[in-house]
PDB file of C-alpha atoms in Angstrom:
ATOM      1  CA  MET A   1       0.000   0.000   0.000  1.00  0.00           C
ATOM      2  CA  LYS A   2       1.316   3.466  -0.890  1.00  0.00           C
ATOM      3  CA  THR A   3       2.179   5.871   1.930  1.00  0.00           C
ATOM      4  CA  ARG A   4      -0.644   8.185   0.902  1.00  0.00           C
ATOM      5  CA  ASP A   5      -3.200   5.379   1.232  1.00  0.00           C
ATOM      6  CA  LYS A   6      -1.684   4.279   4.543  1.00  0.00           C
ATOM      7  CA  ILE A   7      -2.131   7.804   5.909  1.00  0.00           C
ATOM      8  CA  VAL A   8      -5.796   7.868   4.894  1.00  0.00           C
ATOM      9  CA  GLN A   9      -6.520   4.437   6.374  1.00  0.00           C
ATOM     10  CA  ALA A  10      -4.626   5.138   9.606  1.00  0.00           C
ATOM     11  CA  SER A  11      -6.415   8.474   9.978  1.00  0.00           C
ATOM     12  CA  LEU A  12      -9.789   6.805   9.517  1.00  0.00           C
ATOM     13  CA  GLU A  13      -8.961   4.203  12.169  1.00  0.00           C
ATOM     14  CA  LEU A  14      -7.692   6.802  14.648  1.00  0.00           C
ATOM     15  CA  PHE A  15     -10.612   9.186  14.061  1.00  0.00           C
ATOM     16  CA  ASN A  16     -13.082   6.366  14.637  1.00  0.00           C
ATOM     17  CA  GLU A  17     -11.322   5.064  17.741  1.00  0.00           C
ATOM     18  CA  HIS A  18     -10.485   8.323  19.498  1.00  0.00           C
ATOM     19  CA  GLY A  19     -12.687  10.933  17.819  1.00  0.00           C
ATOM     20  CA  GLU A  20     -11.548  13.296  15.091  1.00  0.00           C
ATOM     21  CA  ARG A  21     -11.057  16.245  17.475  1.00  0.00           C
ATOM     22  CA  ALA A  22      -8.527  14.341  19.593  1.00  0.00           C
ATOM     23  CA  ILE A  23      -6.290  13.324  16.681  1.00  0.00           C
ATOM     24  CA  THR A  24      -3.654  15.582  15.128  1.00  0.00           C
ATOM     25  CA  THR A  25      -1.384  15.046  12.151  1.00  0.00           C
ATOM     26  CA  ASN A  26       1.417  14.335  14.655  1.00  0.00           C
ATOM     27  CA  HIS A  27      -0.638  11.492  16.131  1.00  0.00           C
ATOM     28  CA  ILE A  28      -1.190  10.070  12.651  1.00  0.00           C
ATOM     29  CA  ALA A  29       2.503  10.315  11.751  1.00  0.00           C
ATOM     30  CA  ALA A  30       3.549   8.683  15.034  1.00  0.00           C
ATOM     31  CA  HIS A  31       1.020   5.886  14.527  1.00  0.00           C
ATOM     32  CA  LEU A  32       2.569   5.136  11.137  1.00  0.00           C
ATOM     33  CA  ASN A  33       6.129   5.663  12.394  1.00  0.00           C
ATOM     34  CA  ILE A  34       6.796   8.330   9.782  1.00  0.00           C
ATOM     35  CA  SER A  35       7.929  11.921  10.183  1.00  0.00           C
ATOM     36  CA  PRO A  36       5.396  14.786  10.162  1.00  0.00           C
ATOM     37  CA  GLY A  37       7.283  16.112   7.145  1.00  0.00           C
ATOM     38  CA  ASN A  38       6.616  12.866   5.273  1.00  0.00           C
ATOM     39  CA  LEU A  39       2.902  13.190   6.067  1.00  0.00           C
ATOM     40  CA  TYR A  40       2.848  16.822   4.907  1.00  0.00           C
ATOM     41  CA  TYR A  41       4.472  15.761   1.655  1.00  0.00           C
ATOM     42  CA  HIS A  42       1.223  13.887   0.895  1.00  0.00           C
ATOM     43  CA  PHE A  43      -1.372  16.061   2.688  1.00  0.00           C
ATOM     44  CA  ARG A  44      -1.317  19.773   3.541  1.00  0.00           C
ATOM     45  CA  ASN A  45      -3.166  19.369   6.862  1.00  0.00           C
ATOM     46  CA  LYS A  46      -5.773  17.289   8.685  1.00  0.00           C
ATOM     47  CA  GLU A  47      -8.619  18.873   6.714  1.00  0.00           C
ATOM     48  CA  ASP A  48      -6.969  17.669   3.510  1.00  0.00           C
ATOM     49  CA  ILE A  49      -6.968  14.105   4.898  1.00  0.00           C
ATOM     50  CA  ILE A  50     -10.628  14.396   5.895  1.00  0.00           C
ATOM     51  CA  ARG A  51     -11.512  15.533   2.360  1.00  0.00           C
ATOM     52  CA  HIS A  52      -9.949  12.350   0.995  1.00  0.00           C
ATOM     53  CA  ILE A  53     -11.852  10.234   3.528  1.00  0.00           C
ATOM     54  CA  PHE A  54     -15.046  11.980   2.473  1.00  0.00           C
ATOM     55  CA  ALA A  55     -14.243  11.031  -1.142  1.00  0.00           C
ATOM     56  CA  LEU A  56     -14.084   7.374  -0.041  1.00  0.00           C
ATOM     57  CA  TYR A  57     -17.407   7.772   1.781  1.00  0.00           C
ATOM     58  CA  ARG A  58     -18.975   9.321  -1.321  1.00  0.00           C
ATOM     59  CA  ASP A  59     -17.593   6.574  -3.567  1.00  0.00           C
ATOM     60  CA  HIS A  60     -18.948   3.881  -1.230  1.00  0.00           C
ATOM     61  CA  LEU A  61     -22.440   5.322  -1.480  1.00  0.00           C
ATOM     62  CA  SER A  62     -22.236   5.756  -5.254  1.00  0.00           C
ATOM     63  CA  THR A  63     -20.943   2.209  -5.766  1.00  0.00           C
ATOM     64  CA  HIS A  64     -23.150   0.254  -3.351  1.00  0.00           C
ATOM     65  CA  PHE A  65     -26.486   2.036  -3.774  1.00  0.00           C
ATOM     66  CA  LYS A  66     -27.024   1.911  -7.494  1.00  0.00           C
ATOM     67  CA  PRO A  67     -30.581   2.395  -8.832  1.00  0.00           C
ATOM     68  CA  VAL A  68     -32.789  -0.653  -9.248  1.00  0.00           C
ATOM     69  CA  ASP A  69     -33.222  -1.591 -12.905  1.00  0.00           C
ATOM     70  CA  LYS A  70     -36.747  -1.715 -14.272  1.00  0.00           C
ATOM     71  CA  GLY A  71     -38.139  -5.204 -14.087  1.00  0.00           C
ATOM     72  CA  ASP A  72     -35.941  -6.187 -11.133  1.00  0.00           C
ATOM     73  CA  ASP A  73     -37.478  -7.295  -7.858  1.00  0.00           C
ATOM     74  CA  ALA A  74     -36.545  -4.295  -5.695  1.00  0.00           C
ATOM     75  CA  PHE A  75     -36.877  -6.321  -2.501  1.00  0.00           C
ATOM     76  CA  GLU A  76     -33.961  -8.516  -3.613  1.00  0.00           C
ATOM     77  CA  HIS A  77     -31.815  -5.381  -3.512  1.00  0.00           C
ATOM     78  CA  LEU A  78     -32.980  -4.311  -0.048  1.00  0.00           C
ATOM     79  CA  GLY A  79     -30.875  -6.824   1.923  1.00  0.00           C
ATOM     80  CA  PRO A  80     -27.609  -5.929   0.137  1.00  0.00           C
ATOM     81  CA  TYR A  81     -28.463  -2.223   0.513  1.00  0.00           C
ATOM     82  CA  LEU A  82     -28.875  -2.686   4.266  1.00  0.00           C
ATOM     83  CA  ASP A  83     -25.628  -4.664   4.578  1.00  0.00           C
ATOM     84  CA  SER A  84     -23.795  -1.921   2.683  1.00  0.00           C
ATOM     85  CA  LEU A  85     -25.464   0.677   4.900  1.00  0.00           C
ATOM     86  CA  PHE A  86     -24.207  -1.160   7.989  1.00  0.00           C
ATOM     87  CA  GLU A  87     -20.671  -1.165   6.581  1.00  0.00           C
ATOM     88  CA  LEU A  88     -20.886   2.550   5.750  1.00  0.00           C
ATOM     89  CA  MET A  89     -22.218   3.610   9.162  1.00  0.00           C
ATOM     90  CA  TRP A  90     -19.498   1.666  10.980  1.00  0.00           C
ATOM     91  CA  ARG A  91     -16.544   2.482   8.706  1.00  0.00           C
ATOM     92  CA  TYR A  92     -17.141   6.238   8.733  1.00  0.00           C
ATOM     93  CA  HIS A  93     -18.829   6.779  12.090  1.00  0.00           C
ATOM     94  CA  PHE A  94     -16.394   9.525  13.171  1.00  0.00           C
ATOM     95  CA  PHE A  95     -17.754  11.650  10.334  1.00  0.00           C
ATOM     96  CA  TYR A  96     -21.321  11.365  11.627  1.00  0.00           C
ATOM     97  CA  ASP A  97     -20.208  11.948  15.235  1.00  0.00           C
ATOM     98  CA  ASN A  98     -18.603  15.324  14.578  1.00  0.00           C
ATOM     99  CA  LEU A  99     -20.274  16.374  11.336  1.00  0.00           C
ATOM    100  CA  GLY A 100     -21.197  19.962  12.204  1.00  0.00           C
ATOM    101  CA  ASP A 101     -17.727  20.850  13.498  1.00  0.00           C
ATOM    102  CA  ILE A 102     -15.915  19.185  10.591  1.00  0.00           C
ATOM    103  CA  LEU A 103     -17.997  21.033   8.009  1.00  0.00           C
ATOM    104  CA  ALA A 104     -17.738  24.362   9.855  1.00  0.00           C
ATOM    105  CA  ARG A 105     -13.936  24.257   9.557  1.00  0.00           C
ATOM    106  CA  ASP A 106     -13.835  23.575   5.818  1.00  0.00           C
ATOM    107  CA  SER A 107     -16.121  25.524   3.494  1.00  0.00           C
ATOM    108  CA  HIS A 108     -14.934  23.552   0.461  1.00  0.00           C
ATOM    109  CA  LEU A 109     -15.843  20.257   2.121  1.00  0.00           C
ATOM    110  CA  LYS A 110     -19.146  21.685   3.326  1.00  0.00           C
ATOM    111  CA  GLN A 111     -20.148  22.660  -0.210  1.00  0.00           C
ATOM    112  CA  GLY A 112     -19.146  19.222  -1.467  1.00  0.00           C
ATOM    113  CA  TYR A 113     -21.164  17.619   1.312  1.00  0.00           C
ATOM    114  CA  ILE A 114     -24.252  19.739   0.546  1.00  0.00           C
ATOM    115  CA  ASP A 115     -24.045  18.980  -3.176  1.00  0.00           C
ATOM    116  CA  PHE A 116     -23.588  15.268  -2.588  1.00  0.00           C
ATOM    117  CA  GLN A 117     -26.398  15.069  -0.046  1.00  0.00           C
ATOM    118  CA  GLN A 118     -28.775  16.489  -2.628  1.00  0.00           C
ATOM    119  CA  GLU A 119     -27.693  13.796  -5.093  1.00  0.00           C
ATOM    120  CA  LEU A 120     -28.020  11.184  -2.361  1.00  0.00           C
ATOM    121  CA  LEU A 121     -31.532  12.349  -1.474  1.00  0.00           C
ATOM    122  CA  GLU A 122     -32.618  11.772  -5.057  1.00  0.00           C
ATOM    123  CA  GLN A 123     -30.866   8.399  -5.053  1.00  0.00           C
ATOM    124  CA  VAL A 124     -32.722   7.298  -1.913  1.00  0.00           C
ATOM    125  CA  ARG A 125     -35.990   8.604  -3.328  1.00  0.00           C
ATOM    126  CA  ASN A 126     -35.492   6.536  -6.474  1.00  0.00           C
ATOM    127  CA  ILE A 127     -34.888   3.412  -4.381  1.00  0.00           C
ATOM    128  CA  ILE A 128     -38.117   4.117  -2.479  1.00  0.00           C
ATOM    129  CA  LEU A 129     -40.035   4.527  -5.739  1.00  0.00           C
ATOM    130  CA  ALA A 130     -38.532   1.276  -7.049  1.00  0.00           C
ATOM    131  CA  LEU A 131     -39.813  -0.478  -3.913  1.00  0.00           C
ATOM    132  CA  ARG A 132     -43.206   1.084  -4.561  1.00  0.00           C
ATOM    133  CA  ASP A 133     -43.215  -0.055  -8.186  1.00  0.00           C
ATOM    134  CA  SER A 134     -42.412  -3.595  -7.014  1.00  0.00           C
ATOM    135  CA  GLU A 135     -45.394  -3.334  -4.637  1.00  0.00           C
ATOM    136  CA  ILE A 136     -43.129  -3.690  -1.600  1.00  0.00           C
ATOM    137  CA  ILE A 137     -44.402  -0.436  -0.144  1.00  0.00           C
ATOM    138  CA  ALA A 138     -47.406   1.775  -0.864  1.00  0.00           C
ATOM    139  CA  ILE A 139     -46.417   5.426  -0.898  1.00  0.00           C
ATOM    140  CA  ASP A 140     -47.213   8.555  -2.889  1.00  0.00           C
ATOM    141  CA  GLU A 141     -44.723  10.952  -4.484  1.00  0.00           C
ATOM    142  CA  GLN A 142     -44.772  13.524  -1.672  1.00  0.00           C
ATOM    143  CA  ASP A 143     -44.356  10.958   1.080  1.00  0.00           C
ATOM    144  CA  ALA A 144     -41.529   9.331  -0.885  1.00  0.00           C
ATOM    145  CA  ILE A 145     -39.369  12.445  -0.598  1.00  0.00           C
ATOM    146  CA  GLU A 146     -40.297  12.854   3.086  1.00  0.00           C
ATOM    147  CA  LEU A 147     -39.385   9.224   3.763  1.00  0.00           C
ATOM    148  CA  ALA A 148     -36.075   9.744   1.944  1.00  0.00           C
ATOM    149  CA  HIS A 149     -35.311  12.698   4.243  1.00  0.00           C
ATOM    150  CA  THR A 150     -36.262  10.683   7.334  1.00  0.00           C
ATOM    151  CA  LEU A 151     -34.111   7.722   6.296  1.00  0.00           C
ATOM    152  CA  LYS A 152     -31.138  10.012   5.768  1.00  0.00           C
ATOM    153  CA  LEU A 153     -31.688  11.670   9.147  1.00  0.00           C
ATOM    154  CA  THR A 154     -31.848   8.294  10.893  1.00  0.00           C
ATOM    155  CA  VAL A 155     -28.615   7.112   9.312  1.00  0.00           C
ATOM    156  CA  SER A 156     -26.744  10.401   9.784  1.00  0.00           C
ATOM    157  CA  PHE A 157     -27.504  10.793  13.484  1.00  0.00           C
ATOM    158  CA  TRP A 158     -27.770   7.202  14.696  1.00  0.00           C
ATOM    159  CA  THR A 159     -24.176   6.790  15.907  1.00  0.00           C
ATOM    160  CA  PRO A 160     -23.961  10.049  17.894  1.00  0.00           C
ATOM    161  CA  TYR A 161     -27.366   9.179  19.381  1.00  0.00           C
ATOM    162  CA  MET A 162     -26.022   5.815  20.557  1.00  0.00           C
ATOM    163  CA  LYS A 163     -22.810   7.309  21.949  1.00  0.00           C
ATOM    164  CA  ALA A 164     -24.708  10.025  23.818  1.00  0.00           C
ATOM    165  CA  ARG A 165     -26.781   7.376  25.612  1.00  0.00           C
ATOM    166  CA  ARG A 166     -23.706   5.598  26.974  1.00  0.00           C
ATOM    167  CA  LEU A 167     -21.558   6.806  29.880  1.00  0.00           C
ATOM    168  CA  SER A 168     -18.366   5.597  28.214  1.00  0.00           C
ATOM    169  CA  GLY A 169     -19.247   7.296  24.932  1.00  0.00           C
ATOM    170  CA  VAL A 170     -17.807   4.282  23.119  1.00  0.00           C
ATOM    171  CA  LEU A 171     -19.455   2.872  20.009  1.00  0.00           C
ATOM    172  CA  VAL A 172     -19.259  -0.844  19.199  1.00  0.00           C
ATOM    173  CA  GLU A 173     -19.964  -2.467  15.868  1.00  0.00           C
ATOM    174  CA  GLN A 174     -23.190  -4.108  17.043  1.00  0.00           C
ATOM    175  CA  ASP A 175     -24.595  -0.635  17.809  1.00  0.00           C
ATOM    176  CA  ILE A 176     -25.174  -0.159  14.093  1.00  0.00           C
ATOM    177  CA  TYR A 177     -27.675  -3.022  13.829  1.00  0.00           C
ATOM    178  CA  PRO A 178     -30.454  -1.341  15.862  1.00  0.00           C
ATOM    179  CA  GLY A 179     -30.119   1.600  13.479  1.00  0.00           C
ATOM    180  CA  ILE A 180     -30.780  -0.749  10.572  1.00  0.00           C
ATOM    181  CA  VAL A 181     -33.842  -2.036  12.455  1.00  0.00           C
ATOM    182  CA  LYS A 182     -35.080   1.553  12.723  1.00  0.00           C
ATOM    183  CA  VAL A 183     -34.645   1.984   8.967  1.00  0.00           C
ATOM    184  CA  LEU A 184     -36.719  -1.148   8.370  1.00  0.00           C
ATOM    185  CA  THR A 185     -39.349   0.078  10.817  1.00  0.00           C
ATOM    186  CA  LEU A 186     -39.756   3.181   8.650  1.00  0.00           C
ATOM    187  CA  PHE A 187     -40.294   0.966   5.613  1.00  0.00           C
ATOM    188  CA  LYS A 188     -42.690  -1.276   7.551  1.00  0.00           C
ATOM    189  CA  ALA A 189     -45.069   1.650   8.043  1.00  0.00           C
ATOM    190  CA  TYR A 190     -45.600   1.653   4.263  1.00  0.00           C
ATOM    191  CA  SER A 191     -45.425  -2.112   3.702  1.00  0.00           C
ATOM    192  CA  THR A 192     -47.991  -3.929   1.599  1.00  0.00           C
ATOM    193  CA  GLU A 193     -49.650  -7.253   2.271  1.00  0.00           C
ATOM    194  CA  LYS A 194     -47.173  -8.739  -0.193  1.00  0.00           C
ATOM    195  CA  SER A 195     -44.107  -7.537   1.710  1.00  0.00           C
ATOM    196  CA  ALA A 196     -45.034  -7.296   5.408  1.00  0.00           C
ATOM    197  CA  ASN A 197     -43.722 -10.744   6.308  1.00  0.00           C
ATOM    198  CA  LYS A 198     -40.492 -10.237   4.337  1.00  0.00           C
ATOM    199  CA  ILE A 199     -39.790  -6.916   6.042  1.00  0.00           C
ATOM    200  CA  ASN A 200     -40.492  -8.481   9.437  1.00  0.00           C
ATOM    201  CA  GLN A 201     -38.016 -11.262   8.635  1.00  0.00           C
ATOM    202  CA  LEU A 202     -35.335  -8.696   7.818  1.00  0.00           C
ATOM    203  CA  ARG A 203     -36.093  -6.832  11.050  1.00  0.00           C
ATOM    204  CA  GLU A 204     -35.751 -10.073  13.015  1.00  0.00           C
ATOM    205  CA  LYS A 205     -32.409 -10.774  11.313  1.00  0.00           C
ATOM    206  CA  TYR A 206     -30.894  -7.437  12.311  1.00  0.00           C
ATOM    207  CA  THR A 207     -32.486  -7.524  15.770  1.00  0.00           C
ATOM    208  CA  LEU A 208     -30.784 -10.871  16.404  1.00  0.00           C
ATOM    209  CA  LEU A 209     -27.476  -9.467  15.196  1.00  0.00           C
ATOM    210  CA  ALA A 210     -27.898  -6.467  17.517  1.00  0.00           C
ATOM    211  CA  ASN A 211     -28.480  -8.788  20.467  1.00  0.00           C
ATOM    212  CA  SER A 212     -25.812 -11.328  19.560  1.00  0.00           C
ATOM    213  CA  ALA A 213     -22.914  -9.579  21.331  1.00  0.00           C
ATOM    214  CA  PRO A 214     -22.508  -8.079  24.811  1.00  0.00           C
ATOM    215  CA  GLN A 215     -23.466  -4.427  24.949  1.00  0.00           C
ATOM    216  CA  ASN A 216     -20.738  -1.935  25.780  1.00  0.00           C
ATOM    217  CA  PRO A 217     -21.442  -0.072  29.063  1.00  0.00           C
TER     218      PRO A 217
END
């Protein structure tokens, strides 16, 4: 792996483990056993590193949440979407935890985030409409955009919500699964007779995964 990629991956690990605010470029360099000068050869500052992590986050969403093709059974895509969502929420949870502060420090990143979130909203809306067209949910056009907003809100603020409810403030991987259950609960409210049992089965799957490991205090 190239040094540049190692810096990005190490930064992501350290931000997730200790919180982005607590980590400096010196911490990252020391973790990799390289000089600060070597790090600055690849990245101007910590904000530059965060921009590159955001690019990975954006690429993950673009790659794993492609539109459902006409004629496909949209429900068959729902499970893989949820698994990818779990991976996303865990891999980049530092970004959700400190989103407002990160964006306030970098106007360029904030504009990129705003632009991408608008694209993402339309992407989520299209997935919802594909589920409607497959008769998985029953929803009108206006409610589809409102549901898309609500789904995005749930995902964006789930991890800080979980950390705030815990004295240690530590997030564990299994904490993501209840968030997935909440996403499915939103879909269940619009489920059809055709899909109700299938959605309940998915909820049971992620509920079991959430309860399968000891909870962090």
